[in-house]
mmCIF file of C-alpha atoms in Angstrom:
data_model
loop_
_atom_site.group_PDB
_atom_site.id
_atom_site.type_symbol
_atom_site.label_atom_id
_atom_site.label_comp_id
_atom_site.label_asym_id
_atom_site.label_seq_id
_atom_site.Cartn_x
_atom_site.Cartn_y
_atom_site.Cartn_z
ATOM 1 C CA UNK A 1 37.041 163.813 264.468
ATOM 2 C CA UNK A 2 37.356 162.035 261.357
ATOM 3 C CA UNK A 3 39.172 158.314 261.255
ATOM 4 C CA UNK A 4 39.413 155.757 258.556
ATOM 5 C CA UNK A 5 37.991 152.856 260.333
ATOM 6 C CA UNK A 6 34.988 151.035 259.061
ATOM 7 C CA UNK A 7 33.264 148.401 260.546
ATOM 8 C CA UNK A 8 31.522 146.077 258.330
ATOM 9 C CA UNK A 9 28.001 145.369 260.018
ATOM 10 C CA UNK A 10 24.530 143.726 260.290
ATOM 11 C CA UNK A 11 20.840 145.686 260.080
ATOM 12 C CA UNK A 12 20.440 148.114 262.765
ATOM 13 C CA UNK A 13 23.914 147.946 263.694
ATOM 14 C CA UNK A 14 25.438 150.389 266.336
ATOM 15 C CA UNK A 15 27.546 153.407 264.135
ATOM 16 C CA UNK A 16 31.029 153.912 265.533
ATOM 17 C CA UNK A 17 31.505 157.690 266.144
ATOM 18 C CA UNK A 18 34.867 157.963 268.148
ATOM 19 C CA UNK A 19 37.564 155.668 268.833
ATOM 20 C CA UNK A 20 41.064 156.499 269.956
ATOM 21 C CA UNK A 21 43.281 156.740 273.128
ATOM 22 C CA UNK A 22 44.431 159.152 275.598
ATOM 23 C CA UNK A 23 47.257 161.477 274.304
ATOM 24 C CA UNK A 24 49.371 159.729 277.111
ATOM 25 C CA UNK A 25 48.098 156.113 276.244
ATOM 26 C CA UNK A 26 46.463 155.515 279.397
ATOM 27 C CA UNK A 27 42.959 155.644 278.223
ATOM 28 C CA UNK A 28 41.061 154.357 275.499
ATOM 29 C CA UNK A 29 37.239 155.728 274.651
ATOM 30 C CA UNK A 30 34.719 154.280 272.143
ATOM 31 C CA UNK A 31 31.427 155.828 271.491
ATOM 32 C CA UNK A 32 28.759 154.213 269.309
ATOM 33 C CA UNK A 33 25.192 155.201 268.249
ATOM 34 C CA UNK A 34 21.827 153.544 266.518
ATOM 35 C CA UNK A 35 18.246 154.570 266.186
ATOM 36 C CA UNK A 36 15.904 151.579 266.223
ATOM 37 C CA UNK A 37 13.276 150.869 263.955
ATOM 38 C CA UNK A 38 10.518 152.998 266.166
ATOM 39 C CA UNK A 39 13.121 156.215 265.340
ATOM 40 C CA UNK A 40 14.777 156.147 268.856
ATOM 41 C CA UNK A 41 18.094 157.066 269.160
ATOM 42 C CA UNK A 42 20.548 155.632 271.404
ATOM 43 C CA UNK A 43 24.575 156.352 272.269
ATOM 44 C CA UNK A 44 26.950 154.057 273.760
ATOM 45 C CA UNK A 45 30.445 154.953 275.790
ATOM 46 C CA UNK A 46 33.007 152.991 276.580
ATOM 47 C CA UNK A 47 36.320 154.716 278.720
ATOM 48 C CA UNK A 48 38.963 152.048 279.807
ATOM 49 C CA UNK A 49 42.154 151.650 281.690
ATOM 50 C CA UNK A 50 44.435 150.534 278.876
ATOM 51 C CA UNK A 51 46.565 148.733 281.491
ATOM 52 C CA UNK A 52 43.934 146.818 283.540
ATOM 53 C CA UNK A 53 41.225 146.804 280.597
ATOM 54 C CA UNK A 54 38.700 148.158 283.441
ATOM 55 C CA UNK A 55 35.731 150.704 282.945
ATOM 56 C CA UNK A 56 36.688 154.043 284.584
ATOM 57 C CA UNK A 57 34.275 155.196 287.090
ATOM 58 C CA UNK A 58 31.537 157.329 284.989
ATOM 59 C CA UNK A 59 33.314 155.853 281.735
ATOM 60 C CA UNK A 60 30.883 153.307 280.673
ATOM 61 C CA UNK A 61 27.422 154.182 279.701
ATOM 62 C CA UNK A 62 24.183 154.045 277.623
ATOM 63 C CA UNK A 63 21.479 156.749 277.112
ATOM 64 C CA UNK A 64 18.619 156.819 275.501
ATOM 65 C CA UNK A 65 15.874 159.311 273.881
ATOM 66 C CA UNK A 66 12.431 159.068 273.449
ATOM 67 C CA UNK A 67 9.662 160.044 271.158
ATOM 68 C CA UNK A 68 9.649 163.454 272.046
ATOM 69 C CA UNK A 69 13.175 164.132 272.742
ATOM 70 C CA UNK A 70 16.663 163.379 271.414
ATOM 71 C CA UNK A 71 15.000 161.645 268.621
ATOM 72 C CA UNK A 72 18.419 161.617 266.511
ATOM 73 C CA UNK A 73 21.666 160.570 266.800
ATOM 74 C CA UNK A 74 23.637 164.035 266.695
ATOM 75 C CA UNK A 75 20.983 164.910 269.492
ATOM 76 C CA UNK A 76 21.907 161.837 271.909
ATOM 77 C CA UNK A 77 25.539 162.103 271.128
ATOM 78 C CA UNK A 78 25.753 165.571 272.069
ATOM 79 C CA UNK A 79 24.174 165.145 275.468
ATOM 80 C CA UNK A 80 26.908 162.340 275.787
ATOM 81 C CA UNK A 81 29.406 164.284 275.087
ATOM 82 C CA UNK A 82 28.089 166.858 276.993
ATOM 83 C CA UNK A 83 27.588 164.896 280.118
ATOM 84 C CA UNK A 84 31.350 163.176 280.205
ATOM 85 C CA UNK A 85 33.337 166.420 279.095
ATOM 86 C CA UNK A 86 34.662 167.006 282.558
ATOM 87 C CA UNK A 87 36.026 163.370 282.649
ATOM 88 C CA UNK A 88 37.344 163.200 279.171
ATOM 89 C CA UNK A 89 39.100 165.896 279.944
ATOM 90 C CA UNK A 90 40.867 165.085 283.142
ATOM 91 C CA UNK A 91 41.508 161.776 281.215
ATOM 92 C CA UNK A 92 43.412 163.825 278.119
ATOM 93 C CA UNK A 93 40.788 162.261 275.748
ATOM 94 C CA UNK A 94 39.576 165.602 274.379
ATOM 95 C CA UNK A 95 40.477 165.174 271.553
ATOM 96 C CA UNK A 96 41.392 161.764 271.664
ATOM 97 C CA UNK A 97 44.264 160.181 269.097
ATOM 98 C CA UNK A 98 43.606 156.904 267.133
ATOM 99 C CA UNK A 99 47.208 155.973 267.360
ATOM 100 C CA UNK A 100 48.236 153.410 264.727
ATOM 101 C CA UNK A 101 46.148 150.589 263.286
ATOM 102 C CA UNK A 102 47.871 147.490 262.688
ATOM 103 C CA UNK A 103 47.091 146.114 259.308
ATOM 104 C CA UNK A 104 44.456 143.334 259.457
ATOM 105 C CA UNK A 105 42.977 141.118 260.491
ATOM 106 C CA UNK A 106 44.034 138.708 258.319
ATOM 107 C CA UNK A 107 41.895 135.630 258.694
ATOM 108 C CA UNK A 108 43.814 131.879 258.945
ATOM 109 C CA UNK A 109 41.829 129.104 259.482
ATOM 110 C CA UNK A 110 38.331 130.297 260.487
ATOM 111 C CA UNK A 111 37.540 133.430 261.594
ATOM 112 C CA UNK A 112 38.609 133.029 265.428
ATOM 113 C CA UNK A 113 42.063 132.903 264.129
ATOM 114 C CA UNK A 114 43.653 135.916 262.487
ATOM 115 C CA UNK A 115 46.920 137.899 262.520
ATOM 116 C CA UNK A 116 47.638 141.566 262.212
ATOM 117 C CA UNK A 117 51.067 143.261 260.682
ATOM 118 C CA UNK A 118 52.577 146.250 262.266
ATOM 119 C CA UNK A 119 56.260 147.163 262.320
ATOM 120 C CA UNK A 120 56.863 144.177 259.965
ATOM 121 C CA UNK A 121 55.958 142.128 263.080
ATOM 122 C CA UNK A 122 53.042 139.341 263.095
ATOM 123 C CA UNK A 123 50.849 139.595 265.803
ATOM 124 C CA UNK A 124 48.717 136.566 266.176
ATOM 125 C CA UNK A 125 45.398 136.469 267.686
ATOM 126 C CA UNK A 126 43.286 133.222 268.290
ATOM 127 C CA UNK A 127 39.662 133.679 269.732
ATOM 128 C CA UNK A 128 37.489 130.563 271.749
ATOM 129 C CA UNK A 129 33.918 131.200 271.798
ATOM 130 C CA UNK A 130 31.561 129.155 273.538
ATOM 131 C CA UNK A 131 27.579 129.673 273.273
ATOM 132 C CA UNK A 132 24.776 127.918 274.978
ATOM 133 C CA UNK A 133 21.511 127.976 274.030
ATOM 134 C CA UNK A 134 19.082 128.135 276.727
ATOM 135 C CA UNK A 135 16.074 128.106 274.402
ATOM 136 C CA UNK A 136 15.521 127.843 270.637
ATOM 137 C CA UNK A 137 15.901 131.625 270.290
ATOM 138 C CA UNK A 138 17.645 132.617 273.513
ATOM 139 C CA UNK A 139 21.611 132.033 273.813
ATOM 140 C CA UNK A 140 24.638 133.547 275.441
ATOM 141 C CA UNK A 141 28.119 133.449 274.441
ATOM 142 C CA UNK A 142 31.729 134.015 276.076
ATOM 143 C CA UNK A 143 34.825 134.215 274.494
ATOM 144 C CA UNK A 144 38.268 134.277 275.536
ATOM 145 C CA UNK A 145 41.192 136.211 273.234
ATOM 146 C CA UNK A 146 45.139 135.091 273.286
ATOM 147 C CA UNK A 147 47.138 137.517 271.693
ATOM 148 C CA UNK A 148 50.885 136.457 270.897
ATOM 149 C CA UNK A 149 53.332 139.411 270.391
ATOM 150 C CA UNK A 150 56.888 137.826 269.962
ATOM 151 C CA UNK A 151 57.606 136.301 273.066
ATOM 152 C CA UNK A 152 54.626 137.963 275.207
ATOM 153 C CA UNK A 153 51.128 136.334 275.548
ATOM 154 C CA UNK A 154 47.832 138.497 276.529
ATOM 155 C CA UNK A 155 44.849 136.293 277.791
ATOM 156 C CA UNK A 156 41.752 138.661 277.250
ATOM 157 C CA UNK A 157 38.161 137.811 278.877
ATOM 158 C CA UNK A 158 37.183 134.477 279.710
ATOM 159 C CA UNK A 159 35.217 131.530 278.853
ATOM 160 C CA UNK A 160 33.179 132.150 282.019
ATOM 161 C CA UNK A 161 32.071 135.782 280.908
ATOM 162 C CA UNK A 162 28.837 134.946 279.093
ATOM 163 C CA UNK A 163 26.756 138.220 277.741
ATOM 164 C CA UNK A 164 23.019 137.241 277.494
ATOM 165 C CA UNK A 165 21.677 136.933 274.076
ATOM 166 C CA UNK A 166 24.624 137.056 272.464
ATOM 167 C CA UNK A 167 24.822 134.734 269.102
ATOM 168 C CA UNK A 168 28.646 135.007 268.284
ATOM 169 C CA UNK A 169 31.878 137.470 268.231
ATOM 170 C CA UNK A 170 34.277 138.498 265.361
ATOM 171 C CA UNK A 171 37.243 140.362 265.718
ATOM 172 C CA UNK A 172 37.827 143.659 264.255
ATOM 173 C CA UNK A 173 40.527 146.358 264.008
ATOM 174 C CA UNK A 174 43.827 146.274 266.525
ATOM 175 C CA UNK A 175 44.879 149.849 267.671
ATOM 176 C CA UNK A 176 48.540 151.024 268.880
ATOM 177 C CA UNK A 177 48.593 153.293 271.500
ATOM 178 C CA UNK A 178 50.616 156.767 270.805
ATOM 179 C CA UNK A 179 53.340 155.709 272.818
ATOM 180 C CA UNK A 180 53.666 152.277 271.153
ATOM 181 C CA UNK A 181 53.104 150.148 274.382
ATOM 182 C CA UNK A 182 49.391 149.133 274.623
ATOM 183 C CA UNK A 183 46.792 147.994 272.119
ATOM 184 C CA UNK A 184 43.403 147.979 272.071
ATOM 185 C CA UNK A 185 41.388 144.817 270.053
ATOM 186 C CA UNK A 186 38.024 146.140 269.050
ATOM 187 C CA UNK A 187 35.987 142.904 268.856
ATOM 188 C CA UNK A 188 31.882 142.741 266.683
ATOM 189 C CA UNK A 189 29.798 141.220 269.144
ATOM 190 C CA UNK A 190 26.528 139.785 267.336
ATOM 191 C CA UNK A 191 23.493 139.949 269.317
ATOM 192 C CA UNK A 192 19.683 139.024 269.243
ATOM 193 C CA UNK A 193 16.519 139.569 271.347
ATOM 194 C CA UNK A 194 15.515 136.152 271.383
ATOM 195 C CA UNK A 195 12.609 136.918 269.355
ATOM 196 C CA UNK A 196 11.559 134.862 266.268
ATOM 197 C CA UNK A 197 12.970 136.282 263.080
ATOM 198 C CA UNK A 198 14.992 138.542 264.919
ATOM 199 C CA UNK A 199 18.628 136.520 265.291
ATOM 200 C CA UNK A 200 20.812 138.984 263.976
ATOM 201 C CA UNK A 201 19.016 141.668 265.430
ATOM 202 C CA UNK A 202 21.712 144.162 266.036
ATOM 203 C CA UNK A 203 25.693 143.996 266.490
ATOM 204 C CA UNK A 204 27.983 146.613 268.956
ATOM 205 C CA UNK A 205 31.970 146.666 269.621
ATOM 206 C CA UNK A 206 33.607 145.844 272.741
ATOM 207 C CA UNK A 207 37.095 146.827 273.449
ATOM 208 C CA UNK A 208 39.895 144.753 275.076
ATOM 209 C CA UNK A 209 43.287 146.558 276.152
ATOM 210 C CA UNK A 210 46.436 145.165 277.524
ATOM 211 C CA UNK A 211 49.860 146.048 277.377
ATOM 212 C CA UNK A 212 52.524 145.181 274.230
ATOM 213 C CA UNK A 213 55.434 144.460 276.481
#
């Protein structure tokens, strides 16, 4: 599967391998992989219900290789896809469909405020972040996102939902489902392991979905 989505990433980032909706627009999948400095590959998958933004059973998981087995990203991805083939087929995600990509984000006052353009309509997004420093190197951060589409307002995530060792978040692409009734907003998570000099160890992507109308 090929697509024209590029995520600007920090060092040791997760590489986006697959993203898209099911043919009936009910589910959304995102798959990423990475190889750490020790040469060990990992892959992560999220399959979410686009109406509830909740992981489907067995759809959100991470697997890793070892020094002796599955050391490259292609092998680890093949294992993950093989392990989830029946689930993806049942949810009509084989293959997945990207849907339409809204133009943007176009940032306004800062990186927390942006708008997207889709079918000559502006979709406004406001993101709030809260960061707690537990120690000099150990932080955790939460976010809450408000999406405004015409007279419709959607609130995504919560400032009470802290992710450990997260440094900050950044808005990324907004995708519209094939039936034009739901959307998936990709958000980059900048993550550190708390060790000195590792503040920006890696980044990965989370997805927030909701109905448009």
